N, CA, C and O atoms as a MOPAC input file, in Angstrom:
PM7 MOZYME 1SCF
protein

 N    -17.65700 1   -14.39800 1   -12.60300 1
 C    -16.62900 1   -13.50200 1   -12.30600 1
 C    -16.45900 1   -13.60600 1   -10.76400 1
 O    -17.41700 1   -13.53500 1    -9.99500 1
 N    -15.17600 1   -13.77800 1   -10.37000 1
 C    -14.74500 1   -13.90400 1    -8.98400 1
 C    -14.91900 1   -12.50900 1    -8.35200 1
 O    -14.66900 1   -11.48900 1    -8.99400 1
 N    -15.35800 1   -12.48900 1    -7.06700 1
 C    -15.52200 1   -11.21700 1    -6.41200 1
 C    -14.20600 1   -11.11700 1    -5.61200 1
 O    -13.79300 1   -12.04200 1    -4.91300 1
 N    -13.61800 1   -10.01700 1    -5.74900 1
 C    -12.39700 1    -9.56800 1    -5.19400 1
 C    -12.69300 1    -8.30100 1    -4.41900 1
 O    -13.61900 1    -7.59300 1    -4.81500 1
 N    -11.98600 1    -7.94400 1    -3.34000 1
 C    -12.33200 1    -6.62800 1    -2.74400 1
 C    -11.95900 1    -5.46800 1    -3.52500 1
 O    -11.02700 1    -5.65600 1    -4.30600 1
 N    -12.42900 1    -4.40800 1    -3.49800 1
 C    -12.09500 1    -3.36200 1    -4.30900 1
 C    -10.65400 1    -2.85500 1    -4.08400 1
 O    -10.09500 1    -3.01700 1    -3.00000 1
 N    -10.07400 1    -2.24600 1    -5.11400 1
 C     -8.71700 1    -1.65100 1    -4.83900 1
 C     -8.87700 1    -0.35900 1    -4.05200 1
 O     -9.61800 1     0.54700 1    -4.43400 1
 N     -8.17500 1    -0.31200 1    -2.97300 1
 C     -8.16000 1     0.94900 1    -2.20400 1
 C     -7.85800 1     2.23700 1    -3.00300 1
 O     -6.95400 1     2.17200 1    -3.83700 1
 N     -8.54000 1     3.43100 1    -2.82900 1
 C     -8.17700 1     4.44200 1    -3.63900 1
 C     -6.75700 1     5.05200 1    -3.09400 1
 O     -6.11200 1     5.76700 1    -3.86000 1
 N     -6.35000 1     4.82200 1    -2.00200 1
 C     -5.10200 1     5.36100 1    -1.53200 1
 C     -3.83100 1     4.28000 1    -1.72900 1
 O     -2.75200 1     4.38400 1    -1.14800 1
 N     -4.14400 1     3.36500 1    -2.54600 1
 C     -3.08800 1     2.27800 1    -2.79000 1
 C     -1.75000 1     2.88100 1    -3.14800 1
 O     -0.74900 1     2.22600 1    -2.85500 1
 N     -1.61500 1     4.00400 1    -3.72100 1
 C     -0.47400 1     4.53100 1    -4.32700 1
 C     -0.40900 1     6.04500 1    -3.87100 1
 O     -0.82900 1     6.91700 1    -4.63200 1
 N      0.07400 1     6.33500 1    -2.73400 1
 C      0.31700 1     7.65300 1    -2.20400 1
 C      1.15900 1     8.47500 1    -3.23900 1
 O      1.97200 1     7.95200 1    -4.00100 1
 N      0.86100 1     9.91500 1    -3.18600 1
 C      1.72100 1    10.62400 1    -3.96500 1
 C      3.10400 1    10.47600 1    -3.75600 1
 O      3.89100 1    10.57100 1    -4.69800 1
 N      3.47200 1    10.24900 1    -2.59700 1
 C      4.77100 1    10.11200 1    -2.15600 1
 C      5.37100 1     8.49600 1    -2.32500 1
 O      6.35700 1     8.06700 1    -1.72500 1
 N      4.64100 1     7.82600 1    -3.15900 1
 C      5.10200 1     6.45800 1    -3.36600 1
 C      6.46400 1     6.21500 1    -3.79400 1
 O      6.83500 1     6.84600 1    -4.78400 1
 N      7.38800 1     5.31600 1    -3.16500 1
 C      8.70900 1     5.21100 1    -3.54400 1
 C      8.89100 1     4.94500 1    -5.02700 1
 O      9.82400 1     5.46800 1    -5.63500 1
 N      8.11100 1     4.22700 1    -5.55700 1
 C      8.22200 1     3.97100 1    -7.09200 1
 C      8.32300 1     5.08700 1    -7.80500 1
 O      8.88600 1     5.02000 1    -8.89700 1
 N      7.83800 1     6.24900 1    -7.36800 1
 C      8.16500 1     7.51800 1    -8.22100 1
 C      9.49200 1     8.03700 1    -8.19500 1
 O      9.77800 1     9.02800 1    -8.86800 1
 N     10.46700 1     7.35400 1    -7.35500 1
 C     11.65400 1     7.89700 1    -7.20300 1
 C     12.62000 1     6.84700 1    -7.84600 1
 O     13.82900 1     7.07600 1    -7.79700 1
 N     12.16900 1     5.73900 1    -8.43100 1
 C     13.16000 1     4.89600 1    -9.05800 1
 C     13.93300 1     5.55000 1   -10.12800 1
 O     13.38600 1     6.32000 1   -10.91800 1
 N     15.14900 1     5.27700 1   -10.17800 1
 C     16.10300 1     5.74900 1   -11.18300 1
 C     15.91300 1     4.91600 1   -12.40400 1
 O     16.42500 1     5.32800 1   -13.44500 1
 N     15.30700 1     3.90300 1   -12.41300 1
 C     15.14500 1     3.05500 1   -13.60500 1
 C     13.66400 1     2.56200 1   -13.74200 1
 O     12.97800 1     2.57500 1   -12.71900 1
 N     13.13200 1     2.14400 1   -14.87700 1
 C     11.61700 1     1.79400 1   -15.08600 1
 C     11.43600 1     0.34300 1   -15.43300 1
 O     12.29100 1    -0.33000 1   -16.00800 1
 N     10.35700 1    -0.05200 1   -15.07400 1
 C      9.69200 1    -1.44700 1   -15.73700 1
 C      8.71100 1    -0.73600 1   -16.65600 1
 O      7.69800 1    -0.19600 1   -16.21100 1
 N      9.03900 1    -0.74500 1   -17.99900 1
 C      8.17400 1    -0.33600 1   -19.18200 1
 C      8.04900 1     1.22500 1   -18.85500 1
 O      9.05400 1     1.90700 1   -19.05600 1
 N      6.98600 1     1.79500 1   -18.40500 1
 C      6.70500 1     3.18200 1   -18.30000 1
 C      6.63300 1     3.65700 1   -16.68800 1
 O      6.78700 1     2.86000 1   -15.76200 1
 N      6.41400 1     4.85800 1   -16.54200 1
 C      6.24900 1     5.34500 1   -15.08100 1
 C      5.19200 1     4.77900 1   -14.39800 1
 O      5.32800 1     4.64200 1   -13.18200 1
 N      4.01500 1     4.36700 1   -15.00000 1
 C      2.87200 1     3.82900 1   -14.24800 1
 C      2.80800 1     2.29200 1   -14.33100 1
 O      2.03500 1     1.71600 1   -13.56600 1
 N      3.55800 1     1.57600 1   -15.19800 1
 C      3.44900 1     0.18900 1   -15.28000 1
 C      3.57700 1    -0.68300 1   -13.87400 1
 O      2.81800 1    -1.61900 1   -13.62200 1
 N      4.46400 1    -0.31900 1   -13.14000 1
 C      4.76900 1    -0.89600 1   -11.81700 1
 C      3.39900 1    -0.96000 1   -11.02600 1
 O      2.93300 1    -2.00100 1   -10.56300 1
 N      2.82300 1     0.28200 1   -10.93400 1
 C      1.58700 1     0.31600 1   -10.27100 1
 C      0.44400 1    -0.43000 1   -10.94600 1
 O     -0.42900 1    -0.95100 1   -10.25200 1
 N      0.41900 1    -0.49800 1   -12.22600 1
 C     -0.50400 1    -1.24200 1   -12.94100 1
 C     -0.37800 1    -2.71200 1   -12.49700 1
 O     -1.35300 1    -3.32100 1   -12.05900 1
 N      0.77200 1    -3.23700 1   -12.61000 1
 C      1.08600 1    -4.60500 1   -12.35500 1
 C      0.72700 1    -5.00700 1   -10.90300 1
 O      0.17800 1    -6.08900 1   -10.69100 1
 N      1.02300 1    -4.17500 1    -9.93300 1
 C      0.60600 1    -4.19200 1    -8.62000 1
 C     -0.92300 1    -4.32500 1    -8.36300 1
 O     -1.37700 1    -5.07900 1    -7.50300 1
 N     -1.65500 1    -3.56800 1    -9.14100 1
 C     -2.99300 1    -3.67600 1    -9.10000 1
 C     -3.63400 1    -4.88600 1    -9.58900 1
 O     -4.77600 1    -5.17400 1    -9.23000 1
 N     -2.89900 1    -5.67800 1   -10.46300 1
 C     -3.41800 1    -6.82200 1   -10.85400 1
 C     -2.93500 1    -8.08800 1   -10.25100 1
 O     -3.25300 1    -9.17700 1   -10.72900 1
 N     -2.08500 1    -7.95100 1    -9.09300 1
 C     -1.73500 1    -9.00600 1    -8.26300 1
 C     -2.65000 1   -10.05900 1    -7.88000 1
 O     -2.43600 1   -11.27000 1    -7.93400 1
 N     -3.76300 1    -9.42400 1    -7.46000 1
 C     -4.79700 1   -10.28600 1    -6.90000 1
 C     -5.88700 1   -10.94900 1    -7.85300 1
 O     -6.79700 1   -11.66900 1    -7.44100 1
 N     -5.66800 1   -10.60600 1    -9.18700 1
 C     -6.41700 1   -11.12200 1   -10.23400 1
 C     -6.82000 1   -10.13400 1   -11.12800 1
 O     -6.47600 1    -8.96200 1   -10.97500 1
 N     -7.60500 1   -10.55400 1   -12.15800 1
 C     -8.14000 1    -9.55200 1   -13.17900 1
 C     -8.87500 1    -8.49400 1   -12.62300 1
 O     -9.56800 1    -8.62100 1   -11.61300 1
 N     -8.72500 1    -7.33400 1   -13.32900 1
 C     -9.51700 1    -6.04000 1   -13.05200 1
 C     -9.84100 1    -5.38200 1   -14.15700 1
 O     -9.13100 1    -5.34400 1   -15.16200 1
 N    -11.11400 1    -4.73900 1   -14.00500 1
 C    -11.60600 1    -3.83600 1   -15.14700 1
 C    -10.82600 1    -2.48500 1   -15.01700 1
 O    -10.18700 1    -2.09100 1   -14.04100 1
 N    -11.03100 1    -1.82900 1   -16.28900 1
 C    -10.38500 1    -0.52000 1   -16.35200 1
 C    -10.77000 1     0.38900 1   -15.15300 1
 O     -9.96800 1     0.97900 1   -14.42900 1
 N    -12.08700 1     0.41000 1   -15.05900 1
 C    -12.67500 1     1.30900 1   -13.99900 1
 C    -12.13300 1     0.87700 1   -12.70300 1
 O    -12.04000 1     1.80500 1   -11.90000 1
 N    -11.72900 1    -0.33400 1   -12.25100 1
 C    -11.28100 1    -0.57500 1   -10.97100 1
 C     -9.77300 1    -0.09800 1   -10.79800 1
 O     -9.25800 1     0.23400 1    -9.73000 1
 N     -9.19500 1    -0.12400 1   -11.97600 1
 C     -7.72100 1     0.42400 1   -11.99700 1
 C     -7.77400 1     1.80600 1   -11.76900 1
 O     -6.90400 1     2.29700 1   -11.04900 1
 N     -8.77500 1     2.62500 1   -12.33100 1
 C     -8.78500 1     3.89600 1   -12.26300 1
 C     -8.78400 1     4.45200 1   -10.62500 1
 O     -8.33000 1     5.55300 1   -10.31400 1
 N     -9.32000 1     3.57500 1    -9.74000 1
 C     -9.48700 1     4.13800 1    -8.38100 1
 C     -8.13300 1     4.40900 1    -7.76800 1
 O     -7.93700 1     5.51900 1    -7.27400 1
 N     -7.16200 1     3.47500 1    -7.75600 1
 C     -5.98800 1     3.74100 1    -7.06300 1
 C     -4.95200 1     4.61900 1    -7.98500 1
 O     -3.92200 1     5.16700 1    -7.59400 1
 N     -5.46000 1     4.60900 1    -9.22500 1
 C     -4.49500 1     5.14700 1   -10.16500 1
 C     -4.96100 1     6.55500 1   -10.54000 1
 O     -4.58900 1     7.05600 1   -11.60100 1
 N     -5.85300 1     7.27200 1    -9.60300 1
 C     -6.44200 1     8.43800 1   -10.09200 1
 C     -5.55200 1     9.58400 1   -10.56000 1
 O     -6.06200 1    10.49800 1   -11.20800 1
 N     -4.33200 1     9.59000 1   -10.28900 1
 C     -3.41700 1    10.62700 1   -10.63900 1
 C     -2.98100 1    10.33800 1   -12.21100 1
 O     -2.29900 1    11.17200 1   -12.80700 1
 N     -3.35400 1     9.27300 1   -12.76600 1
 C     -2.86300 1     8.96100 1   -14.11200 1
 C     -4.14200 1     9.39500 1   -15.03400 1
 O     -5.28500 1     9.02000 1   -14.77200 1
 N     -3.83400 1    10.17200 1   -16.06800 1
 C     -4.90300 1    10.48700 1   -16.92800 1
 C     -5.60900 1     9.11800 1   -17.60600 1
 O     -4.95300 1     8.07700 1   -17.57400 1
 N     -6.83700 1     9.11800 1   -18.16900 1
 C     -7.20500 1     8.10200 1   -18.82800 1
 C     -6.48700 1     7.45200 1   -20.08600 1
 O     -6.34600 1     6.26300 1   -20.37100 1
 N     -6.06900 1     8.62300 1   -20.76300 1
 C     -5.25300 1     8.34700 1   -22.01200 1
 C     -3.77700 1     7.74400 1   -21.54800 1
 O     -3.33600 1     6.87300 1   -22.29700 1
 N     -3.08900 1     8.04800 1   -20.58200 1
 C     -1.93800 1     7.45500 1   -20.16300 1
 C     -2.06400 1     6.11500 1   -19.63100 1
 O     -1.27900 1     5.22300 1   -19.95300 1
 N     -3.03500 1     5.94400 1   -18.82100 1
 C     -3.37200 1     4.54700 1   -18.33600 1
 C     -3.59300 1     3.53600 1   -19.47500 1
 O     -3.10100 1     2.40800 1   -19.44700 1
 N     -4.39300 1     4.02000 1   -20.52400 1
 C     -4.80100 1     3.24500 1   -21.46200 1
 C     -3.32200 1     2.85900 1   -22.32400 1
 O     -3.01300 1     1.71400 1   -22.65300 1
 N     -2.66800 1     3.84800 1   -22.54300 1
 C     -1.26900 1     3.64200 1   -23.09300 1
 C     -0.40300 1     2.69300 1   -22.40400 1
 O      0.23400 1     1.84900 1   -23.03300 1
 N     -0.35500 1     2.80100 1   -21.11000 1
 C      0.39400 1     1.77000 1   -20.20700 1
 C     -0.20900 1     0.58000 1   -20.30900 1
 O      0.61500 1    -0.32300 1   -20.45200 1
 N     -1.44700 1     0.18200 1   -20.29000 1
 C     -2.05100 1    -0.98300 1   -20.54200 1
 C     -1.64000 1    -1.58900 1   -21.85900 1
 O     -1.37600 1    -2.78500 1   -21.97900 1
 N     -1.60000 1    -0.75900 1   -22.78900 1
 C     -1.41500 1    -1.29300 1   -24.20300 1
 C      0.07300 1    -1.68300 1   -24.20200 1
 O      0.44200 1    -2.73400 1   -24.72600 1
 N      0.89400 1    -0.85900 1   -23.63100 1
 C      2.37500 1    -1.18900 1   -23.62100 1
 C      2.50600 1    -2.63000 1   -22.86600 1
 O      3.15700 1    -3.55100 1   -23.36000 1
 N      1.98100 1    -2.70800 1   -21.90700 1
 C      2.10100 1    -3.94200 1   -20.87600 1
 C      1.59100 1    -5.08600 1   -21.62300 1
 O      2.19300 1    -6.15300 1   -21.50000 1
 N      0.51500 1    -5.01300 1   -22.41900 1
 C      0.02200 1    -6.12400 1   -23.18000 1
 C      0.92200 1    -6.37800 1   -24.48500 1
 O      1.12800 1    -7.50700 1   -24.93100 1
 N      1.39400 1    -5.29100 1   -25.00300 1
 C      2.09800 1    -5.43000 1   -26.12400 1
 C      3.48100 1    -6.12900 1   -25.68100 1
 O      4.00100 1    -6.88900 1   -26.49800 1
 N      4.03700 1    -5.94200 1   -24.57700 1
 C      5.25200 1    -6.70000 1   -24.06800 1
 C      5.05200 1    -7.92700 1   -23.33500 1
 O      6.00600 1    -8.45100 1   -22.76000 1
 N      3.85900 1    -8.44800 1   -23.30300 1
 C      3.49200 1    -9.82500 1   -22.74000 1
 C      3.36400 1    -9.75900 1   -21.31100 1
 O      3.44600 1   -10.83900 1   -20.72500 1
 N      3.16500 1    -8.64100 1   -20.57000 1
 C      2.92400 1    -8.67700 1   -19.10800 1
 C      1.58300 1    -8.75800 1   -18.77200 1
 O      1.26500 1    -9.22100 1   -17.67600 1
 N      0.74200 1    -8.36800 1   -19.57400 1
 C     -0.82400 1    -8.30800 1   -19.27200 1
 C     -1.58200 1    -8.82800 1   -20.47800 1
 O     -1.21400 1    -8.63300 1   -21.63700 1
 N     -2.66400 1    -9.50300 1   -20.12500 1
 C     -3.48400 1    -9.90300 1   -21.08000 1
 C     -4.94000 1    -9.09900 1   -21.07700 1
 O     -5.43300 1    -8.70200 1   -20.02100 1
 N     -5.46500 1    -8.93400 1   -22.13900 1
 C     -6.72200 1    -8.10600 1   -22.11200 1
 C     -7.83800 1    -9.20300 1   -22.71600 1
 O     -7.76400 1    -9.78700 1   -23.79700 1
 N     -8.82800 1    -9.30600 1   -21.76600 1
 C     -9.92200 1   -10.26900 1   -22.31700 1
 C    -11.39500 1    -9.54100 1   -22.46600 1
 O    -11.89100 1    -8.91900 1   -21.52700 1
 N    -11.97200 1    -9.66900 1   -23.60800 1
 C    -13.31800 1    -9.06700 1   -23.76600 1
 C    -14.13700 1    -9.88400 1   -23.43600 1
 O    -13.93400 1   -11.01500 1   -23.87600 1
 N    -15.25900 1    -9.70100 1   -22.63400 1
 C    -16.42200 1   -10.71000 1   -22.24000 1
 C    -17.63700 1    -9.98900 1   -22.79600 1
 O    -17.81300 1    -8.78400 1   -22.61700 1
 N    -18.47500 1   -10.77100 1   -23.47900 1
 C    -19.70200 1   -10.12900 1   -23.89300 1
 C    -20.88800 1   -10.77100 1   -23.27000 1
 O    -21.93100 1   -10.91700 1   -23.90800 1
 N    -20.75100 1   -11.16000 1   -22.02900 1
 C    -21.94100 1   -11.72900 1   -21.18700 1
 C    -22.25500 1   -10.90800 1   -20.04900 1
 O    -21.27600 1   -10.51200 1   -19.41700 1
 N    -23.39600 1   -10.55600 1   -19.63600 1
 C    -24.41400 1   -10.07900 1   -20.52400 1
 C    -24.12000 1    -8.82400 1   -21.15900 1
 O    -24.60300 1    -8.58900 1   -22.26700 1
 N    -23.42700 1    -8.04600 1   -20.61500 1
 C    -22.78300 1    -6.70900 1   -21.02100 1
 C    -21.38400 1    -6.84000 1   -21.46800 1
 O    -20.68300 1    -7.74500 1   -21.01500 1
 N    -20.90500 1    -5.93400 1   -22.38800 1
 C    -19.66000 1    -6.06000 1   -22.89100 1
 C    -18.74600 1    -5.52500 1   -21.69600 1
 O    -19.09100 1    -4.49400 1   -21.11700 1
 N    -17.74900 1    -6.11000 1   -21.36700 1
 C    -16.79700 1    -5.70300 1   -20.30600 1
 C    -15.18900 1    -6.30700 1   -20.71900 1
 O    -14.99200 1    -7.34400 1   -21.35200 1
 N    -14.33300 1    -5.56600 1   -20.29500 1
 C    -12.98600 1    -5.94000 1   -20.58500 1
 C    -12.26300 1    -5.93300 1   -19.09300 1
 O    -12.38300 1    -5.09400 1   -18.20000 1
 N    -11.51100 1    -7.08700 1   -19.11900 1
 C    -10.71600 1    -7.26600 1   -17.95000 1
 C     -9.00700 1    -7.42700 1   -18.35500 1
 O     -8.65200 1    -8.02500 1   -19.37000 1
 N     -8.19400 1    -6.89400 1   -17.54300 1
 C     -6.92100 1    -7.01300 1   -17.67500 1
 C     -6.39500 1    -7.78500 1   -16.44500 1
 O     -6.79200 1    -7.62000 1   -15.29200 1
 N     -5.33000 1    -8.75400 1   -16.90300 1
 C     -4.90700 1    -9.84000 1   -16.08700 1
 C     -3.36600 1    -9.86500 1   -16.28000 1
 O     -2.86100 1    -9.52700 1   -17.35100 1
 N     -2.63000 1   -10.27700 1   -15.21100 1
 C     -1.22800 1   -10.72700 1   -15.40600 1
 C     -1.15500 1   -11.79100 1   -16.23000 1
 O     -2.03500 1   -12.65200 1   -16.21000 1
 N     -0.14400 1   -11.85600 1   -17.01600 1
 C      0.34400 1   -13.15200 1   -17.79800 1
 C      1.43400 1   -13.82900 1   -16.98100 1
 O      1.94700 1   -13.13200 1   -16.10600 1
 N      1.81300 1   -14.92200 1   -17.11000 1
 C      2.95800 1   -15.73300 1   -16.39400 1
 C      4.13900 1   -14.62900 1   -16.36700 1
 O      4.67800 1   -14.35600 1   -15.29400 1
 N      4.47600 1   -14.08500 1   -17.40800 1
 C      5.47800 1   -13.33900 1   -17.59500 1
 C      5.30500 1   -11.87300 1   -16.54500 1
 O      6.19400 1   -11.42400 1   -15.82100 1
 N      4.17200 1   -11.41800 1   -16.68100 1
 C      3.77800 1   -10.40300 1   -15.73800 1
 C      3.87800 1   -10.75000 1   -14.24000 1
 O      4.36700 1    -9.97100 1   -13.42200 1
 N      3.43700 1   -11.84300 1   -13.96000 1
 C      3.63200 1   -12.30700 1   -12.54500 1
 C      4.83600 1   -12.61000 1   -12.21800 1
 O      5.18600 1   -12.45600 1   -11.04800 1
 N      5.75700 1   -13.12300 1   -13.21800 1
 C      7.20200 1   -13.18400 1   -12.81600 1
 C      8.08800 1   -11.98600 1   -12.40200 1
 O      9.15300 1   -12.05400 1   -11.78900 1
 N      7.43100 1   -10.83100 1   -12.86500 1
 C      8.22800 1    -9.61400 1   -12.57200 1
 C      7.65800 1    -8.90200 1   -11.16400 1
 O      8.00000 1    -7.75900 1   -10.86200 1
 N      6.82100 1    -9.64200 1   -10.40000 1
 C      6.31900 1    -9.03200 1    -9.30400 1
 C      7.21100 1    -9.05700 1    -8.11100 1
 O      7.24500 1    -8.16700 1    -7.26100 1
 N      8.04100 1   -10.30600 1    -8.11000 1
 C      8.94900 1   -10.26800 1    -6.98000 1
 C     10.09200 1    -9.21900 1    -7.14900 1
 O     10.41500 1    -8.52300 1    -6.18600 1
 N     10.72700 1    -9.09200 1    -8.39400 1
 C     11.74300 1    -8.07200 1    -8.46300 1
 C     11.21500 1    -6.74900 1    -8.45500 1
 O     11.97800 1    -5.82700 1    -8.16900 1
 N     10.01700 1    -6.52000 1    -8.72700 1
 C      9.26100 1    -5.34100 1    -8.80400 1
 C      9.15200 1    -4.88400 1    -7.28000 1
 O      9.26700 1    -3.69600 1    -6.97800 1
 N      8.93700 1    -5.83300 1    -6.38000 1
 C      8.61300 1    -5.70100 1    -4.91200 1
 C     10.01500 1    -5.29100 1    -4.43300 1
 O     10.15100 1    -4.30000 1    -3.71500 1
 N     10.99100 1    -5.99400 1    -4.80000 1
 C     12.32600 1    -5.65400 1    -4.15400 1
 C     12.92700 1    -4.41000 1    -4.53500 1
 O     13.67500 1    -3.79800 1    -3.77300 1
 N     12.57000 1    -3.93100 1    -5.91700 1
 C     12.94400 1    -2.69200 1    -6.26700 1
 C     12.12700 1    -1.55000 1    -5.50300 1
 O     12.69500 1    -0.51300 1    -5.16100 1
 N     10.98900 1    -1.74300 1    -5.28900 1
 C     10.32300 1    -0.75000 1    -4.54300 1
 C     10.66900 1    -0.62400 1    -3.06800 1
 O     10.63400 1     0.46500 1    -2.49500 1
 N     11.00600 1    -1.77500 1    -2.45900 1
 C     11.53100 1    -1.82200 1    -1.24000 1
 C     12.90800 1    -1.03900 1    -1.00400 1
 O     13.11700 1    -0.33200 1    -0.01800 1
 N     13.87600 1    -1.27600 1    -2.10900 1
 C     15.00400 1    -0.52700 1    -2.26800 1
 C     14.78400 1     0.89800 1    -2.28600 1
 O     15.53400 1     1.64900 1    -1.66200 1
 N     13.71000 1     1.36200 1    -3.02500 1
 C     13.43100 1     2.78600 1    -3.14300 1
 C     13.02200 1     3.33900 1    -1.80000 1
 O     13.45800 1     4.41500 1    -1.39000 1
 N     12.18200 1     2.58900 1    -1.12700 1
 C     11.83900 1     3.04400 1     0.32700 1
 C     12.85400 1     2.94200 1     1.24700 1
 O     12.75900 1     3.60400 1     2.28100 1
 N     13.88900 1     2.17700 1     1.04800 1
 C     14.85800 1     2.12500 1     2.09400 1
 C     15.86300 1     3.31400 1     1.78600 1
 O     16.53500 1     3.79100 1     2.70100 1
 N     15.95300 1     3.76700 1     0.54300 1
 C     16.81800 1     4.94100 1     0.09600 1
 C     16.11000 1     6.12300 1    -0.17200 1
 O     16.60600 1     7.00600 1    -0.87100 1
 N     14.90200 1     6.22200 1     0.36300 1
 C     14.06200 1     7.41600 1     0.06000 1
 C     14.69000 1     8.75700 1     0.26500 1
 O     14.53100 1     9.61500 1    -0.60300 1
 N     15.35900 1     9.00100 1     1.29200 1
 C     15.97500 1    10.23500 1     1.79600 1
 C     17.13000 1    10.50100 1     0.80500 1
 O     17.31200 1    11.63200 1     0.35600 1
 N     17.83700 1     9.54500 1     0.49700 1
 C     19.03500 1     9.64200 1    -0.32900 1
 C     18.64400 1     9.98700 1    -1.76600 1
 O     19.28900 1    10.78500 1    -2.44600 1
 N     17.57600 1     9.35600 1    -2.18500 1
 C     16.97500 1     9.75000 1    -3.58600 1
 C     16.33700 1    11.02200 1    -3.68700 1
 O     16.48300 1    11.68600 1    -4.71300 1
 N     15.61000 1    11.45600 1    -2.68800 1
 C     15.24200 1    12.86600 1    -2.53700 1
 C     16.21700 1    13.83800 1    -2.64900 1
 O     16.16100 1    14.74500 1    -3.48000 1
 N     17.28500 1    13.66000 1    -1.69300 1
 C     18.35600 1    14.39500 1    -1.70600 1
 C     19.11500 1    14.62000 1    -3.01400 1
 O     19.55100 1    15.72600 1    -3.33100 1
 N     19.24100 1    13.59700 1    -3.70400 1
 C     19.85800 1    13.60700 1    -4.98800 1
 C     19.11100 1    14.32100 1    -6.06800 1
 O     19.69300 1    15.00200 1    -6.91200 1
 N     17.70600 1    14.14500 1    -6.02800 1
 C     16.80600 1    14.80500 1    -7.02300 1
 C     16.78200 1    16.34900 1    -6.78400 1
 O     16.54400 1    17.15300 1    -7.68500 1
 N     17.06400 1    16.70700 1    -5.42600 1
 C     16.96000 1    18.19300 1    -5.06600 1
 C     18.50300 1    18.76300 1    -5.21700 1
 O     18.79000 1    19.90100 1    -4.84400 1
 N     19.40700 1    17.92100 1    -5.76100 1
 C     20.83100 1    18.47500 1    -5.93100 1
 C     21.61600 1    18.44600 1    -4.72700 1
 O     22.73600 1    18.95500 1    -4.75900 1
 N     21.13200 1    17.85600 1    -3.53600 1
 C     21.88500 1    17.67400 1    -2.35100 1
 C     23.20800 1    16.76900 1    -2.50000 1
 O     24.12300 1    16.88600 1    -1.68400 1
 N     23.26700 1    15.95400 1    -3.46600 1
 C     24.42300 1    14.95700 1    -3.41700 1
 C     25.16200 1    15.28200 1    -4.86700 1
 O     24.51400 1    15.33900 1    -5.91200 1
 N     26.34400 1    15.45100 1    -4.81500 1
 C     27.18800 1    15.58800 1    -6.08300 1
 C     28.01300 1    14.45200 1    -6.35600 1
 O     28.70500 1    14.02200 1    -5.43300 1
 N     28.05400 1    13.85300 1    -7.56700 1
 C     28.78200 1    12.88800 1    -7.99800 1
 C     30.17300 1    13.32400 1    -8.33300 1
 O     31.09100 1    12.50500 1    -8.38000 1
 N     30.35000 1    14.62900 1    -8.57300 1
 C     31.64500 1    15.06000 1    -9.08900 1
 C     32.41900 1    15.61000 1    -7.76800 1
 O     31.95300 1    16.38400 1    -6.93300 1
 N     33.60600 1    15.07300 1    -7.77900 1
 C     34.50200 1    15.51300 1    -6.72300 1
 C     35.22200 1    16.76700 1    -6.88400 1
 O     35.98600 1    17.15800 1    -6.00100 1

């Protein structure tokens, strides 16, 4: 198994721009899961560190959805202890660039998105 640095626990701040996106890639947590897998396969316990705000049940549902839709692969290793790793598929890797652009867009429009959520902007004239 290749050693990668651990994922930082503060990788996704509570005020992460992805939480304001008006559209979704799969589910609310999927973009963050995909980002965590960018550097290579990770175990469930590794994903839990930066995704601590996600309940284990919801993280499992998100991983299953990403696997079902072809973005993530799940590999079970039986040597010497049973362990499961999640990794991006080529399809999952292909969505990282548009995902990064979308997150940058949300960061660039942070104030406008917050104002709209708080009712500060009206689309009705």
